[in-house]
Amino acid sequence: MNKTLLAGLMALALAGCASKQPEQPFTLTLAHINDTHSHFDPTDARVTLGNQAVFTRLGGHPRLLGYVNALRQQAARDDQPLLFVHGGDAWQGTGYFKLNRGAMNADVLSRMQLDAMALGNHELDLDNGRLSAFIQSVNFPVLAANLDASQDPDLNGLDNLKPYVLYAFDGNKKKRVESVEDAGKRPVVAVMGLVLEDMANIAPNVGMLRFEREVDSAQRTVRALREQGVKYIVAVTHLGLERDQRLAQKVNGIDVIVGGHSHSLLGDFSNLGWGDGGPYARQFNNPDGIGTTCVVQAGQFAQTMGQVNVTFTLDGRVSRCEGGNTLLSDNVFYRDIRRGDNHRLNEAQQQRVAAAIEAEPNIKMVAEDPALRAHIDKVYLPALTKAYGDVVGHVPLLLKHVRLPVEGSGSRVAPLVAASQLYWVNTPEVQAVTGRRADFALVAAGSVRNSLEPGALKEGNVGLELLPFANPVSLVSLTGRQVTGLLLETINASLPSAAHTGRFPYGAGLRYTFNETSRGRGYLNRIEYLDNGQWQRIEPDTRYQVALTGYHASGNDGWNTLFDSQQAFTDRLDLAFVNGKLTGFPVARLSKNVQGAIEVHYINQPLNCKTAGVACNTDARAFIDYVRERRPVLTALPESGITLNRL
């Protein structure tokens, strides 16, 4: 028998065997990002390789695109199903957002060809008209199964705002379908979205939106999908890791949760000097005792991409879930964060670093996508460069911002922000408007958006990056008992593993010691304020003038004591510029509307930050004035005033 005939017969035999093969388990790859916060350019970073600290740049959207395109090419070669999803909070974070107000996010994210994105809380920072324009501009669905937009005139009826979306797969090829019937025999993956049920207490502009309970809505949506015949369900959420884990343990039928909001870089990065963020792709048992749910998240600021591979049993349950987060590095390295030409490693040193990176599983050198890089540089970068304005000071050494103090070391930036507000409200110019003197200042860790890198500090670094939310500085009187209650509620809420730590309180003119007595709980055994150069005990019934942002003065983001203390009346004063003149806006009381959002009721003229001629960014103005007038060489304060004794 000739070889050609034999080969043909063997091929037929193999084909016959293949036709009788049992159905194969389905495997899905998810590439995921979250909390990118308009970091279209890479960010400076320090990594440890071996025993050597080197400085490079991580991430940025062109590098994300370069990496996900490589994953797509590999998936195509392997004929492997792949989805690319975003866990929300694409908005805010850099000057790019302040200048383009969502339009650049829509442009760049659409070029990245996402398959779905969860609605984050910062997508509600402007108004629903701008959010509507964003949702209608992007070429991927924005998902929120527990959002009721039916009464909101801007978001009601948007085709691209959905509770979930269905993808049918034929190997690597995917197609959006409206139903399981439309998919024929192809496997269907549902991607559903979930947003914060307490969004009205976190986002400043929710309009007429209503937010339903996360667990109830998730279970209802899963039930509806199962009834349609959907076997595989992915939830893209913006809830934070702690709530994602709770969701996994309280809802039956979600296979994978791809999260955001808590900025959790899951995985052990201690090999790079970044610490251990806890297990990636941890699986939790569902309440029915049968199913399991795999939970992942991918850090922040477009520095990292997660990749999780999920294999299902024939009846649709998760049998394997594994993968990891990868830091995406530039290929140029320095010995100093200032990144001058004289700090650049020589060729031999660069090669050693590259070899060290090649040996590590959780960092890769990735080239930027050249087309996206060129587009950003041409269309958006010139205006950003111009907007940064004058130099107000210099930062000689890296000032690192961390939200929650770890092993006795906390943020070096948040105490400076608090100090700037205390200084500013006590200047003669501001006191002439308020008629008051502040005793101390409080700042939530989440109000501070980044570390301060060595080099010149420009106005734009402050107003567009460090403090981008344009919050008015407020003065409000609180009793010592209320101050203590506020500290206790915000510290205790920040301590549990995977908690949202943006509410953690830093201060100026105030110091405290907190002792943890059980995991995530503890007590204050010292709380003092600085009075004429002397530390004095905070007295329970004495009233103190406290400086803080208007956002937190209203009790948003879990600063509930402040809302509770101002429901009947308050002496609070919000400070903003009107046509260049500093003006005080006295507050009468606070209330909540039907959506649960906090409303501020003013005594006379209301403060509307959207009105022409009104500038509410006195938080950024305070920091700029503080640096220019008191700290032109900006270094860390000698101490933060916080002693946090963990178990």
Short mmCIF file of C-alpha atoms in Angstrom, two decimals, residues 96 104 370-384:
data_model
loop_
_atom_site.label_atom_id
_atom_site.label_comp_id
_atom_site.label_asym_id
_atom_site.label_seq_id
_atom_site.Cartn_x
_atom_site.Cartn_y
_atom_site.Cartn_z
CA TYR A 96 -6.02 64.06 31.08
CA MET A 104 -10.54 60.83 26.07
CA PRO A 370 2.83 52.40 18.73
CA ALA A 371 -0.41 53.60 17.13
CA LEU A 372 -2.12 54.34 20.44
CA ARG A 373 1.02 56.00 21.80
CA ALA A 374 1.24 58.24 18.75
CA HIS A 375 -2.47 59.10 18.96
CA ILE A 376 -2.22 60.20 22.60
CA ASP A 377 0.93 62.20 21.99
CA LYS A 378 -0.58 64.02 19.03
CA VAL A 379 -4.15 64.65 20.18
CA TYR A 380 -4.00 64.96 23.97
CA LEU A 381 -0.46 65.43 25.29
CA PRO A 382 0.15 69.03 24.10
CA ALA A 383 -2.82 70.43 26.06
CA LEU A 384 -1.81 68.44 29.14
#
